[in-house]
Short mmCIF file of C-alpha atoms and ligand atoms in Angstrom, two decimals:
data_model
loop_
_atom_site.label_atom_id
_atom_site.label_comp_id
_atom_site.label_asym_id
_atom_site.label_seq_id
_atom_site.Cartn_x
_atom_site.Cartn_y
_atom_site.Cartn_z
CA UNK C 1 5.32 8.46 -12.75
CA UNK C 2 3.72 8.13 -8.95
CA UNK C 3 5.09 10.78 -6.68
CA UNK C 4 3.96 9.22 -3.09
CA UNK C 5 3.68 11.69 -0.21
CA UNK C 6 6.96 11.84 1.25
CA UNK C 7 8.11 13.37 -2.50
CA UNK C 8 5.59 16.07 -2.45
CA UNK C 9 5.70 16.35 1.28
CA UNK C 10 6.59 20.05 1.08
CA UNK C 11 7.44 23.09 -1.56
CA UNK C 12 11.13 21.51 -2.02
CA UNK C 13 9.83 18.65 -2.78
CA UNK C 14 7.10 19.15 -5.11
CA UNK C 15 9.94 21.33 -6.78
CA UNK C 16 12.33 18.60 -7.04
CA UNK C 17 9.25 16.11 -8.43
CA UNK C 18 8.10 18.93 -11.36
CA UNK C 19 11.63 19.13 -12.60
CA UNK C 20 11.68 14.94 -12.63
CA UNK C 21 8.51 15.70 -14.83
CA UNK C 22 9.53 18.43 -16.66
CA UNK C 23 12.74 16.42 -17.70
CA UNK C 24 10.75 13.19 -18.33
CA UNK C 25 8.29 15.04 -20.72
CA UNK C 26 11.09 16.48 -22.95
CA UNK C 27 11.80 12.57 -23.92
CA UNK C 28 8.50 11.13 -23.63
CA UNK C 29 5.13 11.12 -22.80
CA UNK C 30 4.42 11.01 -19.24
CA UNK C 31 1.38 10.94 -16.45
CA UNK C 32 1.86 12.25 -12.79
CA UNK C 33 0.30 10.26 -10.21
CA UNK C 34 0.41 11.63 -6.59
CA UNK C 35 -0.04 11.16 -3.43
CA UNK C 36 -1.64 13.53 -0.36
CA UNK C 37 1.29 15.32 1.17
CA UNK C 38 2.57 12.75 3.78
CA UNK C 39 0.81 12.96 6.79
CA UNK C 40 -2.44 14.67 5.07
CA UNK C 41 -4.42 11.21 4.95
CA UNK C 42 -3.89 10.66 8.63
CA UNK C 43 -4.81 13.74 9.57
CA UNK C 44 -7.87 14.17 7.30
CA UNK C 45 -8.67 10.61 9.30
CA UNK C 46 -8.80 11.92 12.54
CA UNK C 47 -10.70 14.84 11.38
CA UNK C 48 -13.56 12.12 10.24
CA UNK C 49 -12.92 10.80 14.07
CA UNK C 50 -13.88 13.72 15.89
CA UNK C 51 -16.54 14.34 13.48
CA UNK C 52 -18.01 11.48 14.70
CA UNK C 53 -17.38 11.36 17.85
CA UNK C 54 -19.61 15.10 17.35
CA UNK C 55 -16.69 17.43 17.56
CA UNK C 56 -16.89 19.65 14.70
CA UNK C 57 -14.69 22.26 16.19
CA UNK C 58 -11.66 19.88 16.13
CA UNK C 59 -12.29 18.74 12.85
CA UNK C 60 -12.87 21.95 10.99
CA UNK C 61 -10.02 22.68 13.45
CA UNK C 62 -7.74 20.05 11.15
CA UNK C 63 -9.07 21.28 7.92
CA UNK C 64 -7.66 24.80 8.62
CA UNK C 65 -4.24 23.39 9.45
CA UNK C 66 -4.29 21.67 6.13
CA UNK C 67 -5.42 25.14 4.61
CA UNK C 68 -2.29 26.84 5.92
CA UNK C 69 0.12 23.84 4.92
CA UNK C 70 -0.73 23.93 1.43
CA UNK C 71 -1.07 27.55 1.47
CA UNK C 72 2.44 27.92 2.33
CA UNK C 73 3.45 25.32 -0.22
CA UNK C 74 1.58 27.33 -2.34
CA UNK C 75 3.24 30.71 -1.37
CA UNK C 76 6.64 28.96 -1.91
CA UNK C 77 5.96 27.03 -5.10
CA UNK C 78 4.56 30.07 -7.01
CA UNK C 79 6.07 33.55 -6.94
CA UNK C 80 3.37 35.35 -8.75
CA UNK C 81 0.17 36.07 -6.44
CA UNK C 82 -1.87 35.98 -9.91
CA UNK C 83 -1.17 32.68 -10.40
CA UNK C 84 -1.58 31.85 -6.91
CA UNK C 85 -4.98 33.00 -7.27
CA UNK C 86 -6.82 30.28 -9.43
CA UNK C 87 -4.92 27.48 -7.29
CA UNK C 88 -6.09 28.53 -4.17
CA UNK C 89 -9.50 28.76 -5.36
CA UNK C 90 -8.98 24.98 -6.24
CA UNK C 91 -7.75 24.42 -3.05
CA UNK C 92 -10.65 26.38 -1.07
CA UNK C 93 -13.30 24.38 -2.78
CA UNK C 94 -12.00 20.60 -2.11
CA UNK C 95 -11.96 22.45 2.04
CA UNK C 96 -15.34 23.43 1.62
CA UNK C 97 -16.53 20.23 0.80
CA UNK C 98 -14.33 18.83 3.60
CA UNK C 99 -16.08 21.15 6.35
CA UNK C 100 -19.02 20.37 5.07
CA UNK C 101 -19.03 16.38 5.25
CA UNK C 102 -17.29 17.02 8.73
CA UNK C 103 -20.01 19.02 9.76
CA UNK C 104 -22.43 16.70 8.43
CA UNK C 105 -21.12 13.80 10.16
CA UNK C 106 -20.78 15.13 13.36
CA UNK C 107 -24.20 16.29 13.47
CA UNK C 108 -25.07 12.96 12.50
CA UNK C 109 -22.32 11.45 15.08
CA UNK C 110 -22.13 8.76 12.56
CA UNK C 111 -19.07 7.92 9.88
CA UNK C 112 -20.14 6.25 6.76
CA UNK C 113 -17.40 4.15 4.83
CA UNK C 114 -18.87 6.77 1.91
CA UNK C 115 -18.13 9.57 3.78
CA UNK C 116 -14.73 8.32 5.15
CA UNK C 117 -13.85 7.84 1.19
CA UNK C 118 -14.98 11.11 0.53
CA UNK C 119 -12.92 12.98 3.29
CA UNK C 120 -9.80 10.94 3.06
CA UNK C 121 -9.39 11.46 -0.64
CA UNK C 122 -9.20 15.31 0.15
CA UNK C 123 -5.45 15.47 -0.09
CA UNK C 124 -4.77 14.15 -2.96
CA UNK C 125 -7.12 16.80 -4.42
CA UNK C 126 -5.01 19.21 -2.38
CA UNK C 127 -1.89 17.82 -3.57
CA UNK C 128 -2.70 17.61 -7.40
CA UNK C 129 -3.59 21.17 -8.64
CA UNK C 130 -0.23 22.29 -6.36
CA UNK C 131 1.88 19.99 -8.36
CA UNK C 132 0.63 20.79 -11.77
CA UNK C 133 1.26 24.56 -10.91
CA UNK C 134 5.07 23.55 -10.18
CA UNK C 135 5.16 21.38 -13.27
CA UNK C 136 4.26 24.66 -14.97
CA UNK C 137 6.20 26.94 -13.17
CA UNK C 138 9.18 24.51 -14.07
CA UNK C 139 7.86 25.11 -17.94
CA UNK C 140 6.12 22.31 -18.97
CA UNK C 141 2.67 22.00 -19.74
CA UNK C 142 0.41 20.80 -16.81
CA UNK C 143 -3.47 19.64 -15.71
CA UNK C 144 -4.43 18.48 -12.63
CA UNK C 145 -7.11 15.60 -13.38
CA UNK C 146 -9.17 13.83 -10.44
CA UNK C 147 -9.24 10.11 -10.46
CA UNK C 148 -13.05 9.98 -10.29
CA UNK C 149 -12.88 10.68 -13.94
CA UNK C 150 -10.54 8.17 -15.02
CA UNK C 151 -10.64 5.05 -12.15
CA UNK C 152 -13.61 3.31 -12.51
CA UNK C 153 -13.85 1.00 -9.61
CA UNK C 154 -16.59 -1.42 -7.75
CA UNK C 155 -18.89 0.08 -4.51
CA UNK C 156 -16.04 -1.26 -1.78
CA UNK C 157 -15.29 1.85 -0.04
CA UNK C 158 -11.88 2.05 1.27
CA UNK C 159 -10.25 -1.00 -0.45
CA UNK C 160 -12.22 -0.33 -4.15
CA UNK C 161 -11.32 -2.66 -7.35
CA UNK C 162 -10.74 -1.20 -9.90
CA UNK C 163 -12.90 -2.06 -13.41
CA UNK C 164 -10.40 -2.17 -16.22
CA UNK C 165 -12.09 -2.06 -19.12
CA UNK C 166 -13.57 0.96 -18.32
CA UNK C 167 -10.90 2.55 -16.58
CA UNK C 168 -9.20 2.14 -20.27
CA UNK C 169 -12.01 3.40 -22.36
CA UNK C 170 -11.97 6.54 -19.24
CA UNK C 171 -8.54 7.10 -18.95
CA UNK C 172 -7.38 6.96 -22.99
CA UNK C 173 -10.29 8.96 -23.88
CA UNK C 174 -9.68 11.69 -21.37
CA UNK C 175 -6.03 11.75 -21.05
CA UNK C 176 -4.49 10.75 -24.47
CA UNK C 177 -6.07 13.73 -25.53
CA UNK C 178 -3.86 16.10 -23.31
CA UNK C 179 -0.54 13.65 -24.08
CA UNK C 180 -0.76 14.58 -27.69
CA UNK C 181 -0.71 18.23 -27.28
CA UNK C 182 2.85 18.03 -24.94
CA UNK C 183 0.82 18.51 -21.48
CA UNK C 184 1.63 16.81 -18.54
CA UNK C 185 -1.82 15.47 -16.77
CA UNK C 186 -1.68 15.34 -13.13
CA UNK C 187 -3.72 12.83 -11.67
CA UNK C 188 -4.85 11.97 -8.08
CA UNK C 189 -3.61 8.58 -6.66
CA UNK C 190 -5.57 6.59 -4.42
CA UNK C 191 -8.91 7.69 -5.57
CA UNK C 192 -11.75 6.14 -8.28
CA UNK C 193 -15.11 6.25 -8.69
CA UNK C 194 -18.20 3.79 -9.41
CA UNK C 195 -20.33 3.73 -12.93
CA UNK C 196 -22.59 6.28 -11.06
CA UNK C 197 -19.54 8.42 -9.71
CA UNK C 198 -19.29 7.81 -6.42
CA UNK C 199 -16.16 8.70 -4.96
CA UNK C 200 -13.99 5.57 -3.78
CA UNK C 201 -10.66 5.05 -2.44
CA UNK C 202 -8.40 1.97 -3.19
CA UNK C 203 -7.10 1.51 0.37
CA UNK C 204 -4.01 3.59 2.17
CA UNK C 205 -1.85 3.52 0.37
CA UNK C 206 -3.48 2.88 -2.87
CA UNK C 207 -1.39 5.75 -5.32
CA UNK C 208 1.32 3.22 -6.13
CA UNK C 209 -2.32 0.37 -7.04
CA UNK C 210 -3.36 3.79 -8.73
CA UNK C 211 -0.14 3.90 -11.09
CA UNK C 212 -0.27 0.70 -12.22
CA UNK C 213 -4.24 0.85 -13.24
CA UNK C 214 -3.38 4.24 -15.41
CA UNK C 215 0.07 2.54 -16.72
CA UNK C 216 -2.23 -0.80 -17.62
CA UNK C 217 -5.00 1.56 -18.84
CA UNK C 218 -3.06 3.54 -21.09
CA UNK C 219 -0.32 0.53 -22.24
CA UNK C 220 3.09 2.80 -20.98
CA UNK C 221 6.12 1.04 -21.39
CA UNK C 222 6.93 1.70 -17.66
CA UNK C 223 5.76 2.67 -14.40
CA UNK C 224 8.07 4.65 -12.42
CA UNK C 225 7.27 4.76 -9.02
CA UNK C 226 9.52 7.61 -6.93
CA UNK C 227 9.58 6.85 -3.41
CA UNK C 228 12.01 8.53 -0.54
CA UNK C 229 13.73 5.25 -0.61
CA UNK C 230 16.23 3.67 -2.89
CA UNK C 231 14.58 0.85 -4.21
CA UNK C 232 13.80 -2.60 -2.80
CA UNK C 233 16.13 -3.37 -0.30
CA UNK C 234 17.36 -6.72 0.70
CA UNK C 235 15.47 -5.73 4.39
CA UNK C 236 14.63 -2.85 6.39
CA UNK C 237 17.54 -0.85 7.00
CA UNK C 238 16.48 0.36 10.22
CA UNK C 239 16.48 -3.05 11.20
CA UNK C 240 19.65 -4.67 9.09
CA UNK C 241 22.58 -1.74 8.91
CA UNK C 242 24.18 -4.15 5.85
CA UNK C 243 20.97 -3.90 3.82
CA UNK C 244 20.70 -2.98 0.18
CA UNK C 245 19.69 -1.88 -3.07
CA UNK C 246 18.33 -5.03 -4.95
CA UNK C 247 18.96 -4.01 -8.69
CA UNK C 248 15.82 -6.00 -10.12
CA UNK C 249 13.24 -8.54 -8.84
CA UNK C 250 10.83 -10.25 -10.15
CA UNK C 251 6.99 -9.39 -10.06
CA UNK C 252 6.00 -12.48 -7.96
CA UNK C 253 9.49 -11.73 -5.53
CA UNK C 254 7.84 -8.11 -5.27
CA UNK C 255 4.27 -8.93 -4.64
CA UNK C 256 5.48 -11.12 -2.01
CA UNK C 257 7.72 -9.14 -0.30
CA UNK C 258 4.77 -6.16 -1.00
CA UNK C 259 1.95 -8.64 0.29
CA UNK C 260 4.62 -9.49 4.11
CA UNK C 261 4.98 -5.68 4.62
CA UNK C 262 8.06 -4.31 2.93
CA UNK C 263 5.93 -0.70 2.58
CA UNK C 264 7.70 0.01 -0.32
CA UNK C 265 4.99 -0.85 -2.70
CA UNK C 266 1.06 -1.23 -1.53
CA UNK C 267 0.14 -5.21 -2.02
CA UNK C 268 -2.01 -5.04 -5.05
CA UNK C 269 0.05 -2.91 -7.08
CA UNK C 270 1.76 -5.19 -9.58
CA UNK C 271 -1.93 -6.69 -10.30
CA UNK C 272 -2.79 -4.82 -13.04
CA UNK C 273 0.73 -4.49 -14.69
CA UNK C 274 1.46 -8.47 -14.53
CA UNK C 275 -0.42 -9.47 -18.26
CA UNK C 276 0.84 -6.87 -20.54
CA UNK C 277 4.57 -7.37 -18.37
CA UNK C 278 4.98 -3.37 -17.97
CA UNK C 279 8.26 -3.05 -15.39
CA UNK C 280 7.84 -0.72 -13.10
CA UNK C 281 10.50 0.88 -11.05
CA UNK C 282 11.16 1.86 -7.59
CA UNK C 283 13.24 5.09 -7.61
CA UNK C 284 14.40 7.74 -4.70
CA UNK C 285 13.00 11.39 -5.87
CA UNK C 286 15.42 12.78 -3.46
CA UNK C 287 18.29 10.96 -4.98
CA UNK C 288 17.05 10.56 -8.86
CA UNK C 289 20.52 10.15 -9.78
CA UNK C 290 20.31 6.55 -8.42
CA UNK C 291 18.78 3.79 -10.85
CA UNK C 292 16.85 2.11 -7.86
CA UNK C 293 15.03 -1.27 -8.47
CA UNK C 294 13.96 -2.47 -12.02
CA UNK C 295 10.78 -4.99 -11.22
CA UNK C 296 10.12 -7.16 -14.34
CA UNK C 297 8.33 -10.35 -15.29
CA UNK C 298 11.21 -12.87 -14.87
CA UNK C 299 13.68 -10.55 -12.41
CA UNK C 300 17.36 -11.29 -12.49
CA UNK C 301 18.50 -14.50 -10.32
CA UNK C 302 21.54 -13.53 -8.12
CA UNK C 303 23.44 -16.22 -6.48
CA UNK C 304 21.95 -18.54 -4.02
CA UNK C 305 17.90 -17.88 -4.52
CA UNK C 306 17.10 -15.65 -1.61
CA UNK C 307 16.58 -12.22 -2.67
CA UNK C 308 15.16 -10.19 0.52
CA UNK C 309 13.94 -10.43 4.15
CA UNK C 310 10.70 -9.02 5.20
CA UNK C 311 9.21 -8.94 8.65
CA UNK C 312 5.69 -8.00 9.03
CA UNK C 313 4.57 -6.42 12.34
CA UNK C 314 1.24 -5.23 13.47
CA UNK C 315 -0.20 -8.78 13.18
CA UNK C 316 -2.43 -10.98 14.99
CA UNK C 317 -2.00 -15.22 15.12
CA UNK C 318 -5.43 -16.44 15.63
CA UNK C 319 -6.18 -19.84 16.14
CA UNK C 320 -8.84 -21.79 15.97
CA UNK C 321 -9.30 -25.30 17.45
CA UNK C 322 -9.34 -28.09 19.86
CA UNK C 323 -9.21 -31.86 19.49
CA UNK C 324 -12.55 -31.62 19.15
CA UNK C 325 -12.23 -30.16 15.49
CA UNK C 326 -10.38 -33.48 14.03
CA UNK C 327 -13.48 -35.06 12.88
CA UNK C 328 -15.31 -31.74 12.26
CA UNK C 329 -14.51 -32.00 8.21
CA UNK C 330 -15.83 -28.23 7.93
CA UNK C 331 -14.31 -25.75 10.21
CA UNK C 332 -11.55 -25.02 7.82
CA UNK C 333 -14.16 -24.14 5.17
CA UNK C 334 -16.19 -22.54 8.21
CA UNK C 335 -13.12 -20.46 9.34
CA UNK C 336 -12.05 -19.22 5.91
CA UNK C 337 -15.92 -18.09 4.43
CA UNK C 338 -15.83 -16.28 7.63
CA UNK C 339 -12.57 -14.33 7.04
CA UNK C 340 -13.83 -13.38 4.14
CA UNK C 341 -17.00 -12.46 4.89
CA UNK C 342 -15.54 -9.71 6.92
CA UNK C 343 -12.75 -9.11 4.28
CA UNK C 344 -9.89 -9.79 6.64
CA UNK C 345 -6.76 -10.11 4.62
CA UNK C 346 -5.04 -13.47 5.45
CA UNK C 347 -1.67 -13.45 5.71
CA UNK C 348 -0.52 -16.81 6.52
CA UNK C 349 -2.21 -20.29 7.53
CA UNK C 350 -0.65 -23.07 8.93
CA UNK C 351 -2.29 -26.55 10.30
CA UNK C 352 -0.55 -29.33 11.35
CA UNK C 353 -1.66 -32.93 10.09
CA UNK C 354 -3.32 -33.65 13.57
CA UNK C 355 -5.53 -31.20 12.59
CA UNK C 356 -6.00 -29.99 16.83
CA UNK C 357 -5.66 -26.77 15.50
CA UNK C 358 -6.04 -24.02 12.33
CA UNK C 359 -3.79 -21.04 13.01
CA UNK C 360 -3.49 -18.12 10.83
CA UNK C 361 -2.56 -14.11 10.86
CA UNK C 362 -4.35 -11.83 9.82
CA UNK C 363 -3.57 -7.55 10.06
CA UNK C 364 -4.31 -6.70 13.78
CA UNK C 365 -6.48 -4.00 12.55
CA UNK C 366 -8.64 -6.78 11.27
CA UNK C 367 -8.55 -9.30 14.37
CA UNK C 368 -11.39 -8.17 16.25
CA UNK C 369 -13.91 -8.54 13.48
CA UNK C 370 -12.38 -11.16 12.51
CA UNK C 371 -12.47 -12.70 16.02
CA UNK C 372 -16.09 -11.72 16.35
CA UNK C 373 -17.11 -13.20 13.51
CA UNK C 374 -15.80 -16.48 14.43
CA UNK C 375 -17.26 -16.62 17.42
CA UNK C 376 -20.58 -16.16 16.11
CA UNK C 377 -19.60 -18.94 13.16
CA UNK C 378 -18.97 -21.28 16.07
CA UNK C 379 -20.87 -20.46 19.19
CA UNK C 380 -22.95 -23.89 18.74
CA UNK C 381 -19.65 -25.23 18.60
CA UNK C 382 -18.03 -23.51 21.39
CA UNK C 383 -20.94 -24.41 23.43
CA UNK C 384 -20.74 -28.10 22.67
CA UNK C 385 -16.61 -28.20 22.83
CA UNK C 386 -16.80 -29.24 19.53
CA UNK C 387 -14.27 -26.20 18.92
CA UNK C 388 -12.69 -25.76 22.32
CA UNK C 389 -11.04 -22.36 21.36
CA UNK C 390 -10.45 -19.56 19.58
CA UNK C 391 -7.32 -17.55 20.76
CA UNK C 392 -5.66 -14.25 19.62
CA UNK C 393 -1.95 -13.66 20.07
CA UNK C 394 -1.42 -9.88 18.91
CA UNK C 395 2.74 -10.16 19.74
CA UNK C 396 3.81 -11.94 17.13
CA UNK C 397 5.36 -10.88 13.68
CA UNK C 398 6.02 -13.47 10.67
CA UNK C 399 9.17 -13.01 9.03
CA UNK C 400 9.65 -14.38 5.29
CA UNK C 401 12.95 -15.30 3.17
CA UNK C 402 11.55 -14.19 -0.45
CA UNK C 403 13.39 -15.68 -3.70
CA UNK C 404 11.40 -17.14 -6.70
CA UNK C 405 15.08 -19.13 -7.46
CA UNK C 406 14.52 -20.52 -4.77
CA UNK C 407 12.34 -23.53 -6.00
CA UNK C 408 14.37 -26.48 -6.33
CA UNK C 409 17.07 -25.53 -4.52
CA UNK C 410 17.09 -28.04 -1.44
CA UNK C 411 18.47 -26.51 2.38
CA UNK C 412 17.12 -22.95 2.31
CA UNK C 413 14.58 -23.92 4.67
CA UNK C 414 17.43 -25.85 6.83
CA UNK C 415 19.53 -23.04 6.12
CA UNK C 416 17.67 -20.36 7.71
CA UNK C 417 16.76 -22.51 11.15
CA UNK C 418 19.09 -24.00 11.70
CA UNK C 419 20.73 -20.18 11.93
CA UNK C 420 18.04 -18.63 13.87
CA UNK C 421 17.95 -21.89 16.29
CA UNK C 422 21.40 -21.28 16.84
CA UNK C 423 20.32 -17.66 17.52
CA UNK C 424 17.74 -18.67 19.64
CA UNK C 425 15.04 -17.59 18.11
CA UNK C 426 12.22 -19.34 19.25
CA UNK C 427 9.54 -20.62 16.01
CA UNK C 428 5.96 -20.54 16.50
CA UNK C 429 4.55 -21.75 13.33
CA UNK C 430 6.43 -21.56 9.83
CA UNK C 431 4.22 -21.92 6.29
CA UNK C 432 5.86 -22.54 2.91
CA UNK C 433 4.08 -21.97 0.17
CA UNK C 434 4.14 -24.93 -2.97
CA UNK C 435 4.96 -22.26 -5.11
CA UNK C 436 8.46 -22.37 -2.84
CA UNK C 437 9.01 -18.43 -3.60
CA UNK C 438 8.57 -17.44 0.06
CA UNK C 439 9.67 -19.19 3.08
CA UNK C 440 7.33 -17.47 6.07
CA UNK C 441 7.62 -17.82 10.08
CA UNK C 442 6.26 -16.71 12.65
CA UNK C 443 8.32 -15.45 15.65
CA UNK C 444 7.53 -13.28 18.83
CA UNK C 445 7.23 -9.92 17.95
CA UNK C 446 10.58 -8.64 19.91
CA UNK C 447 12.69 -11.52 18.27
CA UNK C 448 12.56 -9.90 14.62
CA UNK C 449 15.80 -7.89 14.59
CA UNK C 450 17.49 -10.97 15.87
CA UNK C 451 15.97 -13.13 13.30
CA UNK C 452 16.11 -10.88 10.15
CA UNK C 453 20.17 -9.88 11.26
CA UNK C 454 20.76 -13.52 11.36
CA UNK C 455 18.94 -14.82 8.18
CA UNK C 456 20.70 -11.75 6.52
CA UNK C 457 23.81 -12.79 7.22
CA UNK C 458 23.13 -16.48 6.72
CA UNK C 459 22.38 -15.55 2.96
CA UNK C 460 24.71 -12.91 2.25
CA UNK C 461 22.12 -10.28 1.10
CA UNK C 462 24.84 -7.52 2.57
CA UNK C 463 27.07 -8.47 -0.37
CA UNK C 464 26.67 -7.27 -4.02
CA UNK C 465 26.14 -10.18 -6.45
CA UNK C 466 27.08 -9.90 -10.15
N1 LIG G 1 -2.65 9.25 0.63
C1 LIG G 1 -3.07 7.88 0.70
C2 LIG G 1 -2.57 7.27 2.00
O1 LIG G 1 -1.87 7.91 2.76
C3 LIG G 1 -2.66 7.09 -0.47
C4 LIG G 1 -1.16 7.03 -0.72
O2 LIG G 1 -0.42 7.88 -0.27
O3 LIG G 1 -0.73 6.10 -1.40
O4 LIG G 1 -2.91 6.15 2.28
MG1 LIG G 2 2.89 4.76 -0.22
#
């Protein structure tokens, strides 16, 4: 069970999650995974950001707010000031070692990706030994267990892979142990190490990625990821009042709609659940009464194929091109080792057949490396208008119609724009992949309530199916 940050994001909370536990252990066995309290990350990141910038005042500044958050959590959480004792002492260490890489770095007035790791993982180190004291308090058996002993992962810092053979020689070996005798093993999401220990993250938001490697690792029969929302929706709420609870998807209808920005569930988190077909669930801790969404191998078709609507915002089209680039058989090639040489996650590609031009989207925090790195790739060519441009459009979002049941069934594409024309929304470049699970365009950025409202309607995802 993954508790993200929102569901430990105070003393209720981390209540409400222990008895979830505590009730869960009395019928099974069961592993906590959790996240920083929400916010923690973000503000542990701008700590590292005045560090560097050589303001250790602001930073240790930071640190001391955290101490009194969890402190109070603390305070709340356990009644007795003996117990309190060997928790805080916990807690004081893992804010030791954060003052001291912030004072390190900003005497340095330099950030490594190492460091970064090593500071940003500080909440969940917070967050674990507080809820393994409530899942005691609430009278169930209870360790808190860092990651680094169980995660093994490559040297990427702050998007590691994780190594699963040894992560399931780690993780049995240290945890099956503590399953047997009835306790409940609290461990830290988001965090792994490499062979030699070095403390990695997995990415932000990487506890859900971190649930599924433990639930792979130690073969559970489910992952249950509690969330503050109900499930997978058929869109953003905020966006589409008539959206809702989808009872079960598929894993490919969830990694897409996971890859295009639905934050339920971080991208890579069905990866390591997909061969041994564990389901994992998407459930509200605040309403645990609810079933929420059931993700399985083959999901459940409902009616017409279209399942859910995801927009993805905070985006970048870059294109790259020209009519110079027609007879140039290698830019693609060119443009693509270059993404990836800078690790820029590609979201969606699209080139027409007169090959004048290669667009694609990438996250906007990636675009100016990305960008830059182009430009070095093809300064001869920029120089000799072989490539005439590259351009960067940051207002643009892609919107995607997700359904695997859709294959084979002719008109969704039609379907949808011929709706948003009538709407008129305006198309900028639309991709559908062969696999035909995910219908993707690209729209301006303030267009996609319009466009998601419309398509929404246009499917009836507001109605319950059978
Ligand atoms: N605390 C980490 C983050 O905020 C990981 C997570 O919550 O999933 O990114
Ligand atoms: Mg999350």
């Amino acid at each position: 069970m993954k508790f993200g940050g929102t569901s430990v994001g105070d003393a209720s909370c981390i209540a409400r999650a222990a008895s979830i536990l505590v009730n869960a252990a009395k019928e099974c066995r069961c592993v906590a995974v959790v996240s920083a309290m929400s916010g923690v990350t973000n503000r542990l990141i701008e700590a590292t950001n005045h560090a560097e910038a050589g303001n250790a005042v602001e930073a240790t500044a930071i640190l001391e707010a955290l101490r009194k958050q969890h402190e109070v959590a603390l305070t709340s959480l356990l009644p007795n000031e003996k117990g309190r004792e060997s928790i805080r002492g916990k807690l004081e260490e893992v804010l030791a070692e954060g003052r001291r890489l912030c004072e390190g770095t900003a005497l340095l007035r330099e950030l490594t990706p190492r460091t970064l790791d090593a500071v940003s993982s500080l909440g969940e180190r917070l967050s674990a030994p507080l809820v393994a004291a409530a899942v005691k308090e609430a009278g169930a058996a209870s360790e808190a267990i860092d990651a680094t002993e169980l995660v093994v992962t490559d040297a990427f810092h702050g998007g590691a892979e994780p190594q699963m053979d040894l992560t399931r020689e780690k993780s049995q070996a240290r945890l099956f142990p503590l399953l047997e005798k009835g306790i409940v093993p609290v461990v830290t999401g988001f965090i792994g190490a490499t062979v030699d220990g070095q403390l990695t993250t997995l990415g932000r938001g990487g506890s859900d990625f971190s649930a599924t490697i433990l639930g792979a690792a130690l073969n559970a029969d489910e992952v249950i990821i509690w969330t503050d929302v109900d499930g997978v929706l058929t869109a953003d709420p905020r966006l589409v009042p008539e959206a809702r609870t989808i009872p079960e998807i598929s894993y490919r209808e969830a990694a897409e709609l996971a890859y295009f920005g639905a934050k339920v569930l971080h991208p890579k988190t069905l990866n390591p659940v997909v061969q041994a077909a564990i389901p994992v669930w998407i459930r509200n801790s605040f309403q645990p009464d609810r079933l929420g969404t059931k993700i399985t191998p083959e999901g459940r078709s409902i009616g017409g194929g279209v399942k859910a609507l995801t927009a993805i915002r905070d985006v970048t089209l870059i294109s790259v091109g020209g009519p110079g680039i027609v007879g140039l058989p290698d830019v693609v090639g060119r443009t693509f080792s270059t993404t990836a040489a800078v690790r820029a996650n590609v979201l969606l590609i699209s080139q027409s057949s007169s090959q004048n031009d290669i667009c694609f989207i990438v996250a906007s925090t990636d675009a100016q490396r990305t960008v830059e790195a182009l430009r070095k790739e093809f300064a001869k060519d920029l120089a000799h208008q072989d490539v005439e441009h590259i351009t960067v459009d940051p207002n643009i979002a892609i919107v995607a119609v997700v359904g695997e049941n859709m294959r084979g069934i002719p008109g969704i594409a039609g379907k949808t724009f011929s709706a948003l024309g009538r709407d008129a929304v305006n198309l900028i470049a639309i991709a559908q992949g062969s696999s035909e699970s995910n219908i993707s365009f690209v729209i301006e950025e303030k267009a996609v309530k319009q466009a998601l409202v419309t398509a929404h309607r246009e499917f009836g995802l507001g109605t319950p199916h059978g």
